[in-house]
Tab-separated table of C-alpha atoms and ligand atoms in Angstrom:
chain	number	residue	atom	x	y	z
A	18	MET	CA	-22.237	19.453	73.207
A	19	ARG	CA	-25.853	18.618	73.983
A	20	HIS	CA	-27.069	18.825	77.572
A	21	VAL	CA	-27.589	15.409	79.128
A	22	ARG	CA	-29.696	14.802	82.145
A	23	LEU	CA	-28.434	12.096	84.432
A	24	TYR	CA	-29.891	10.502	87.445
A	25	VAL	CA	-27.028	9.508	89.742
A	26	ASN	CA	-26.634	7.822	93.050
A	27	THR	CA	-22.981	8.124	93.764
A	28	ARG	CA	-20.094	10.221	92.555
A	29	GLN	CA	-18.429	7.161	91.074
A	30	ASP	CA	-21.558	6.170	89.357
A	31	LEU	CA	-21.790	9.651	87.985
A	32	LEU	CA	-18.248	9.561	86.654
A	33	LEU	CA	-18.776	6.219	85.026
A	34	ARG	CA	-21.982	7.292	83.402
A	35	THR	CA	-20.460	10.527	82.157
A	36	ARG	CA	-17.600	8.580	80.477
A	37	CYS	CA	-20.054	6.208	78.842
A	38	VAL	CA	-22.073	9.061	77.509
A	39	LYS	CA	-18.968	10.789	76.148
A	40	THR	CA	-17.893	7.596	74.402
A	41	ALA	CA	-21.355	7.107	73.044
A	42	MET	CA	-21.267	10.622	71.651
A	43	LEU	CA	-17.833	10.096	70.126
A	44	LEU	CA	-18.860	6.991	68.227
A	45	PRO	CA	-20.722	8.676	65.331
A	46	ARG	CA	-17.792	11.086	64.951
A	47	LEU	CA	-15.358	8.220	64.680
A	48	LYS	CA	-17.592	6.533	62.138
A	49	ARG	CA	-17.737	9.750	60.128
A	50	ARG	CA	-13.975	10.064	60.227
A	51	ARG	CA	-13.579	6.486	59.041
A	52	TRP	CA	-15.899	7.214	56.116
A	53	LYS	CA	-13.919	10.281	55.245
A	54	THR	CA	-10.682	8.267	55.255
A	55	LEU	CA	-12.296	5.595	53.137
A	56	ILE	CA	-13.518	8.120	50.587
A	57	LEU	CA	-10.118	9.766	50.540
A	58	GLN	CA	-8.484	6.399	50.032
A	59	VAL	CA	-10.811	5.582	47.135
A	60	PHE	CA	-10.069	8.960	45.547
A	61	ALA	CA	-6.364	8.479	45.969
A	62	THR	CA	-6.533	5.012	44.415
A	63	LEU	CA	-8.555	6.316	41.488
A	64	LEU	CA	-6.091	9.122	40.943
A	65	LEU	CA	-3.233	6.680	41.070
A	66	LEU	CA	-4.923	4.412	38.547
A	67	LEU	CA	-5.588	7.373	36.283
A	68	LEU	CA	-1.973	8.453	36.426
A	69	LEU	CA	-0.827	4.908	35.767
A	70	ALA	CA	-3.114	4.563	32.753
A	71	SER	CA	-1.987	7.828	31.214
A	72	SER	CA	1.678	6.998	31.753
A	73	LEU	CA	1.079	3.645	30.076
A	74	ARG	CA	-0.564	5.426	27.181
A	75	TRP	CA	2.495	7.650	26.817
A	76	LYS	CA	4.670	4.595	26.966
A	77	ASP	CA	2.545	3.075	24.181
A	78	ARG	CA	3.113	6.212	22.174
A	79	ASP	CA	6.819	5.843	22.723
A	80	VAL	CA	6.807	2.302	21.379
A	81	ASP	CA	4.595	3.163	18.373
A	82	ASP	CA	7.239	2.491	15.748
A	83	THR	CA	5.216	3.265	12.611
A	84	CYS	CA	7.503	4.789	9.973
A	85	PRO	CA	7.123	8.545	9.457
A	86	VAL	CA	4.819	9.858	6.722
A	87	ASP	CA	7.749	11.853	5.371
A	88	PRO	CA	10.726	9.512	5.350
A	89	PRO	CA	13.797	11.448	6.506
A	90	ASN	CA	16.283	9.937	4.063
A	91	LEU	CA	14.678	11.089	0.825
A	92	THR	CA	17.141	12.896	-1.383
A	93	GLY	CA	14.752	14.626	-3.788
A	94	PRO	CA	16.266	14.506	-7.275
A	95	VAL	CA	17.807	11.125	-8.093
A	96	ASN	CA	20.704	10.572	-10.418
A	97	VAL	CA	19.592	8.483	-13.407
A	98	ASN	CA	22.428	6.674	-15.104
A	99	LEU	CA	21.405	5.444	-18.528
A	100	GLN	CA	24.897	5.033	-19.865
A	101	GLU	CA	25.808	1.590	-18.607
A	102	ALA	CA	23.687	-1.334	-17.590
A	103	PRO	CA	24.920	-2.711	-14.291
A	104	VAL	CA	25.843	-6.373	-13.931
A	105	LEU	CA	23.080	-7.965	-11.887
A	106	GLY	CA	25.628	-9.646	-9.596
A	107	ASP	CA	27.035	-6.241	-8.653
A	108	VAL	CA	23.547	-4.870	-8.067
A	109	SER	CA	22.914	-7.854	-5.799
A	110	MET	CA	26.022	-7.070	-3.769
A	111	ASP	CA	24.747	-3.536	-3.244
A	112	HIS	CA	21.499	-4.867	-1.809
A	113	LEU	CA	22.422	-7.628	0.576
A	114	ASP	CA	19.614	-6.483	2.858
A	115	VAL	CA	17.012	-7.383	0.206
A	116	THR	CA	15.526	-10.804	0.903
A	117	PHE	CA	15.403	-13.367	-1.917
A	118	GLY	CA	12.308	-12.703	-3.987
A	119	GLY	CA	12.985	-8.938	-3.999
A	120	TYR	CA	11.474	-8.250	-0.596
A	121	TRP	CA	12.503	-5.582	1.840
A	122	ARG	CA	11.019	-3.851	4.849
A	123	PRO	CA	12.390	-1.060	7.042
A	124	PRO	CA	14.524	-2.515	9.836
A	125	ASN	CA	13.823	0.244	12.385
A	126	CYS	CA	10.153	1.049	11.957
A	127	THR	CA	6.927	-0.572	10.849
A	128	ALA	CA	6.094	0.432	7.287
A	129	ARG	CA	2.807	2.199	6.748
A	130	HIS	CA	2.100	0.215	3.600
A	131	LYS	CA	2.774	-3.107	1.981
A	132	VAL	CA	3.348	-2.509	-1.702
A	133	ALA	CA	3.877	-4.908	-4.608
A	134	VAL	CA	5.619	-3.552	-7.698
A	135	LEU	CA	4.525	-5.450	-10.825
A	136	VAL	CA	6.698	-5.233	-13.924
A	137	PRO	CA	5.447	-6.950	-17.111
A	138	TYR	CA	8.461	-7.952	-19.119
A	139	ARG	CA	9.918	-9.549	-22.216
A	140	ASP	CA	13.245	-9.255	-24.067
A	141	ARG	CA	14.661	-6.270	-22.205
A	142	ARG	CA	17.361	-7.715	-19.960
A	143	GLU	CA	19.415	-4.549	-19.974
A	144	HIS	CA	16.436	-2.408	-19.043
A	145	LEU	CA	15.496	-4.814	-16.282
A	146	HIS	CA	18.953	-4.617	-14.679
A	147	ILE	CA	18.994	-0.839	-14.819
A	148	PHE	CA	15.462	-0.749	-13.449
A	149	LEU	CA	16.222	-3.050	-10.506
A	150	ASN	CA	19.401	-1.166	-9.655
A	151	HIS	CA	17.414	2.054	-9.701
A	152	ILE	CA	14.181	1.114	-7.928
A	153	HIS	CA	15.422	-0.750	-4.837
A	154	PRO	CA	17.280	2.148	-3.178
A	155	ILE	CA	14.310	4.460	-3.796
A	156	LEU	CA	11.741	2.080	-2.306
A	157	LYS	CA	14.016	1.606	0.700
A	158	ARG	CA	14.383	5.346	1.238
A	159	GLN	CA	10.606	5.615	1.046
A	160	LEU	CA	10.445	3.143	3.959
A	161	LEU	CA	8.027	0.777	2.251
A	162	ASP	CA	7.426	-2.868	3.000
A	163	TYR	CA	7.676	-4.013	-0.607
A	164	GLY	CA	8.181	-6.801	-3.096
A	165	VAL	CA	9.283	-6.528	-6.728
A	166	TYR	CA	7.699	-8.926	-9.234
A	167	VAL	CA	8.742	-9.418	-12.837
A	168	ILE	CA	6.081	-11.094	-14.930
A	169	GLU	CA	7.701	-12.431	-18.048
A	170	GLN	CA	5.839	-13.521	-21.175
A	171	TYR	CA	7.069	-16.779	-22.757
A	172	GLY	CA	6.093	-18.531	-25.975
A	173	ASP	CA	6.029	-17.761	-29.684
A	174	GLU	CA	3.164	-15.324	-29.531
A	175	PRO	CA	4.601	-12.238	-31.263
A	176	MET	CA	2.524	-9.644	-29.437
A	177	PHE	CA	3.125	-8.561	-25.860
A	178	TRP	CA	0.036	-8.970	-23.668
A	179	LYS	CA	0.607	-6.441	-20.939
A	180	GLY	CA	-2.910	-6.306	-19.441
A	181	LEU	CA	-3.094	-10.099	-19.283
A	182	LEU	CA	0.348	-10.223	-17.617
A	183	TYR	CA	-0.717	-7.648	-15.024
A	184	ASN	CA	-3.820	-9.693	-14.201
A	185	VAL	CA	-1.846	-12.939	-13.951
A	186	GLY	CA	0.808	-11.196	-11.815
A	187	PHE	CA	-1.780	-9.700	-9.468
A	188	THR	CA	-3.515	-13.077	-9.035
A	189	GLU	CA	-0.281	-15.044	-8.503
A	190	VAL	CA	1.218	-12.557	-6.047
A	191	LEU	CA	-1.845	-12.609	-3.810
A	192	LYS	CA	-1.691	-16.402	-3.603
A	193	ASN	CA	1.391	-16.140	-1.391
A	194	ARG	CA	1.422	-12.718	0.222
A	195	SER	CA	-0.953	-9.949	1.085
A	196	TYR	CA	-0.421	-6.422	-0.177
A	197	ASP	CA	-2.288	-3.180	0.445
A	198	CYS	CA	-1.593	-1.818	-2.992
A	199	PHE	CA	0.054	-2.466	-6.311
A	200	VAL	CA	2.309	-0.364	-8.488
A	201	PHE	CA	1.997	-1.180	-12.182
A	202	HIS	CA	5.356	-0.255	-13.630
A	203	ASP	CA	6.758	-0.136	-17.166
A	204	VAL	CA	10.282	-1.541	-17.051
A	205	ASP	CA	11.696	1.314	-19.092
A	206	LEU	CA	10.696	4.146	-16.748
A	207	LEU	CA	13.178	5.458	-14.186
A	208	LEU	CA	12.019	7.796	-11.454
A	209	GLU	CA	13.986	11.023	-11.162
A	210	ASP	CA	12.818	12.183	-7.741
A	211	ASP	CA	12.272	9.974	-4.713
A	212	ARG	CA	9.646	12.351	-3.278
A	213	ASN	CA	7.221	10.758	-5.738
A	214	LYS	CA	6.022	8.189	-3.257
A	215	TYR	CA	4.999	4.654	-4.111
A	216	SER	CA	3.052	4.425	-0.851
A	217	CYS	CA	-0.617	3.476	-0.972
A	218	SER	CA	-3.203	6.106	-1.659
A	219	SER	CA	-6.946	6.070	-1.093
A	220	SER	CA	-7.608	6.888	-4.737
A	221	PRO	CA	-6.035	5.494	-7.904
A	222	ARG	CA	-2.849	7.354	-8.636
A	223	HIS	CA	-1.059	8.097	-11.876
A	224	LEU	CA	2.611	8.420	-10.946
A	225	SER	CA	4.409	8.985	-14.244
A	226	VAL	CA	3.071	12.473	-14.862
A	227	ALA	CA	6.146	14.029	-16.454
A	228	ILE	CA	8.228	11.808	-18.750
A	229	ASP	CA	11.243	13.138	-20.640
A	230	LYS	CA	9.871	11.577	-23.855
A	231	PHE	CA	6.887	13.950	-23.592
A	232	ASN	CA	9.025	16.933	-22.546
A	233	TYR	CA	7.955	16.416	-18.939
A	234	THR	CA	4.342	17.289	-19.652
A	235	LEU	CA	1.218	15.184	-19.457
A	236	PRO	CA	0.234	14.384	-23.081
A	237	TYR	CA	-3.477	14.202	-22.242
A	238	LYS	CA	-5.621	14.402	-19.129
A	239	GLN	CA	-6.967	10.853	-19.365
A	240	LEU	CA	-3.555	9.184	-19.504
A	241	PHE	CA	-3.268	6.387	-16.944
A	242	GLY	CA	-0.232	4.488	-18.193
A	243	GLY	CA	3.467	4.149	-17.466
A	244	VAL	CA	3.542	3.941	-13.692
A	245	THR	CA	0.261	3.722	-11.790
A	246	LEU	CA	-0.816	2.773	-8.305
A	247	LEU	CA	-4.034	1.075	-7.222
A	248	SER	CA	-5.162	-0.457	-3.974
A	249	ALA	CA	-5.703	-4.208	-4.185
A	250	SER	CA	-9.424	-3.709	-3.602
A	251	HIS	CA	-9.752	-1.048	-6.314
A	252	TYR	CA	-8.001	-3.352	-8.773
A	253	GLN	CA	-10.498	-6.064	-7.912
A	254	THR	CA	-13.434	-3.646	-8.213
A	255	LEU	CA	-12.195	-2.661	-11.666
A	256	ASN	CA	-11.874	-6.329	-12.643
A	257	GLY	CA	-8.211	-5.595	-13.366
A	258	TYR	CA	-7.041	-4.762	-16.873
A	259	SER	CA	-8.709	-5.986	-20.017
A	260	ASN	CA	-7.078	-9.222	-21.237
A	261	LEU	CA	-7.628	-8.315	-24.865
A	262	TYR	CA	-5.064	-5.613	-25.607
A	263	CYS	CA	-1.712	-6.553	-27.021
A	264	GLY	CA	1.245	-4.726	-28.480
A	265	TRP	CA	1.418	-0.987	-28.151
A	266	GLY	CA	-1.476	1.231	-27.154
A	267	GLY	CA	-4.863	1.228	-25.579
A	268	ALA	CA	-4.644	-1.048	-22.518
A	269	ASP	CA	-4.022	1.916	-20.231
A	270	ASP	CA	-6.772	3.968	-21.906
A	271	ASP	CA	-9.132	1.060	-21.312
A	272	MET	CA	-8.138	1.139	-17.627
A	273	TYR	CA	-8.955	4.855	-17.586
A	274	LEU	CA	-12.440	4.044	-18.892
A	275	ARG	CA	-12.887	1.417	-16.174
A	276	LEU	CA	-11.968	4.001	-13.537
A	277	PHE	CA	-14.348	6.467	-15.115
A	278	HIS	CA	-17.246	3.994	-15.116
A	279	LYS	CA	-16.598	3.060	-11.511
A	280	LYS	CA	-16.412	6.789	-10.668
A	281	LEU	CA	-12.950	6.401	-9.170
A	282	LYS	CA	-11.112	9.680	-9.247
A	283	ILE	CA	-7.489	9.702	-10.378
A	284	THR	CA	-4.971	11.676	-8.348
A	285	ARG	CA	-1.507	12.744	-9.478
A	286	PRO	CA	1.578	13.937	-7.662
A	287	ASP	CA	3.033	17.284	-8.623
A	288	LYS	CA	4.812	17.178	-11.959
A	289	THR	CA	7.933	18.631	-10.356
A	290	VAL	CA	8.469	15.350	-8.510
A	291	ALA	CA	6.623	12.869	-10.747
A	292	ARG	CA	9.454	12.957	-13.281
A	293	TYR	CA	10.744	9.949	-15.218
A	294	LYS	CA	13.342	9.143	-17.817
A	295	MET	CA	12.303	6.591	-20.400
A	296	MET	CA	14.895	4.138	-21.683
A	297	ARG	CA	14.838	4.083	-25.455
A	298	HIS	CA	13.813	0.969	-27.334
A	299	ASP	CA	12.465	-0.068	-30.726
A	300	GLN	CA	8.838	0.761	-31.188
A	301	THR	CA	6.734	-2.221	-30.162
A	302	LYS	CA	4.113	-3.411	-32.650
A	303	LEU	CA	1.040	-1.227	-32.658
A	304	ASN	CA	-2.258	-2.836	-31.871
A	305	PRO	CA	-4.424	-2.001	-34.900
A	306	TYR	CA	-7.564	-2.910	-32.976
A	307	ARG	CA	-7.036	-0.656	-30.011
A	308	PHE	CA	-9.627	1.905	-31.068
A	309	SER	CA	-12.371	-0.631	-31.758
A	310	LEU	CA	-11.584	-2.310	-28.452
A	311	LEU	CA	-11.846	1.018	-26.652
A	312	LYS	CA	-15.273	1.601	-28.218
A	313	THR	CA	-16.621	-1.553	-26.589
A	314	SER	CA	-14.794	-1.180	-23.278
A	315	GLN	CA	-17.878	-0.139	-21.355
A	316	ASP	CA	-19.887	-3.241	-22.339
A	317	ARG	CA	-17.004	-5.553	-21.663
A	318	TYR	CA	-15.239	-4.647	-18.480
A	319	GLY	CA	-17.518	-6.701	-16.231
A	320	HIS	CA	-16.472	-9.947	-17.889
A	321	ASP	CA	-13.071	-9.149	-19.386
A	322	GLY	CA	-10.336	-9.026	-16.787
A	323	LEU	CA	-9.524	-10.784	-13.538
A	324	ASN	CA	-12.745	-12.780	-13.594
A	325	ASN	CA	-12.211	-14.493	-16.946
A	326	LEU	CA	-8.499	-15.272	-16.654
A	327	HIS	CA	-9.384	-18.975	-16.703
A	328	ASP	CA	-10.574	-18.572	-20.302
A	329	MET	CA	-7.326	-16.976	-21.433
A	330	ASP	CA	-4.916	-19.436	-22.946
A	331	TYR	CA	-1.923	-19.045	-20.638
A	332	GLN	CA	0.018	-21.009	-18.074
A	333	VAL	CA	2.161	-19.951	-15.143
A	334	VAL	CA	5.266	-21.987	-15.955
A	335	SER	CA	7.288	-21.137	-12.863
A	336	VAL	CA	7.547	-18.772	-9.932
A	337	HIS	CA	11.153	-18.310	-8.933
A	338	GLN	CA	12.641	-16.146	-6.251
A	339	TYR	CA	15.760	-14.415	-7.524
A	340	HIS	CA	17.608	-12.146	-5.172
A	341	LEU	CA	16.170	-8.840	-6.343
A	342	TYR	CA	12.790	-9.945	-7.674
A	343	THR	CA	10.284	-12.721	-7.863
A	344	HIS	CA	10.089	-13.995	-11.399
A	345	ILE	CA	6.733	-15.202	-12.668
A	346	ALA	CA	7.091	-16.950	-16.015
A	347	VAL	CA	3.860	-16.959	-18.015
A	348	PHE	CA	3.444	-18.984	-21.175
A	349	VAL	CA	1.058	-17.148	-23.483
A	350	ALA	CA	-0.231	-19.350	-26.301
A	351	THR	CA	-0.030	-18.034	-29.840
A	352	ARG	CA	-3.191	-16.219	-30.698
A	353	LYS	CA	-4.527	-14.265	-33.616
A	354	ILE	CA	-5.446	-10.780	-32.580
A	355	GLN	CA	-7.889	-10.503	-35.483
A	356	ALA	CA	-9.732	-13.498	-34.085
A	357	THR	CA	-9.657	-11.992	-30.612
A	358	ASN	CA	-11.018	-8.760	-31.922
A	359	ARG	CA	-13.775	-10.486	-33.889
A	360	LEU	CA	-14.716	-12.352	-30.753
A	361	VAL	CA	-15.042	-9.050	-28.943
A	362	THR	CA	-17.108	-7.443	-31.674
A	363	ASN	CA	-19.470	-10.432	-31.845
A	364	SER	CA	-19.982	-10.584	-28.115
A	365	THR	CA	-21.031	-6.967	-27.978
A	366	ASP	CA	-23.136	-6.771	-31.161
B	5	BGC	C1	-1.962	5.092	-26.208
B	5	BGC	C2	-1.577	4.752	-24.799
B	5	BGC	C3	-0.236	5.380	-24.489
B	5	BGC	C4	-0.322	6.865	-24.739
B	5	BGC	C5	0.955	7.587	-24.465
B	5	BGC	C6	-1.969	6.584	-26.404
B	5	BGC	O1	-2.272	6.897	-27.733
B	5	BGC	O2	-3.223	4.560	-26.501
B	5	BGC	O3	-1.532	3.359	-24.631
B	5	BGC	O4	0.118	5.146	-23.155
B	5	BGC	O5	-0.705	7.116	-26.055
B	5	BGC	O6	2.013	7.110	-25.205
B	6	MN	MN1	8.176	2.104	-23.398
């Protein structure tokens, strides 16, 4: 303590003065102590807040219900029964959890992707029933939020216009729902292993790598047909499929060329899981003009596809939600492929 000089008259006076001085000296100490307490309190509050925030973050993690990347219920190899076509009513009974229109989403987690499966179709009822019976359980096990769409060609036009149907399907589907990606699926292909995932991928994906018809080998490196997967935005960038291919052959090769020109790299799952059985059917009519069309693909793809659908003579007759799929009926007017081809040749001369 510092020495204090005091001038006193009486003893009492002295005592009083001494007390006052002591108190006066204590005051700064008290103030300091109060500051210390205040700082401590602030620290404690901050710590508490920090702890609270981190516990909330953990809680958030607990309630993050995104479905796992590797769905736990996948079986690997899938039994493919080609012997008997199931009755659609029975298939329906097996899938009471599928919403009318062919929609399903995992009940216990939020799917990572919203996927539309587009199936162009005509005259293959038996194949369609087998396909539906086969695909729904697989898509469910893969924990996808999905919808199955069958795009059926109507009218007397003898040729099947697959690319046009895909473009019409894509456009119609997006009018009512949003999807992250699209699977373009031949109706006659049945997946043999559910580890071949139909979930969205950042690059275009060729899924039907190994088909029994080709002895489970890829016939050629550029093949992009059968079952493919594209994000909605990639499909738009590519301007969809060409509308000009009909019958058998070429439409998928044209899509490969579009991908090539847009420098979009194709990925493929391992051929040990990307296995398919193809249901047998009569050979569809060959398109005699497929090679000449392919030659002009590069000059055409900017104005032949999604962006000139309005010029294609077709009509969406009905969109109907059946239990296991949404049916899009498309009337395709009779057309002469020679005329179509000539049109193409002229426009690119
Ligand atoms: C055709 C394609 C077909 C492929 C495999 C090619 O010659 O042009 O459309 O997907 O063969 O069958
Ligand atoms: Mn086929």
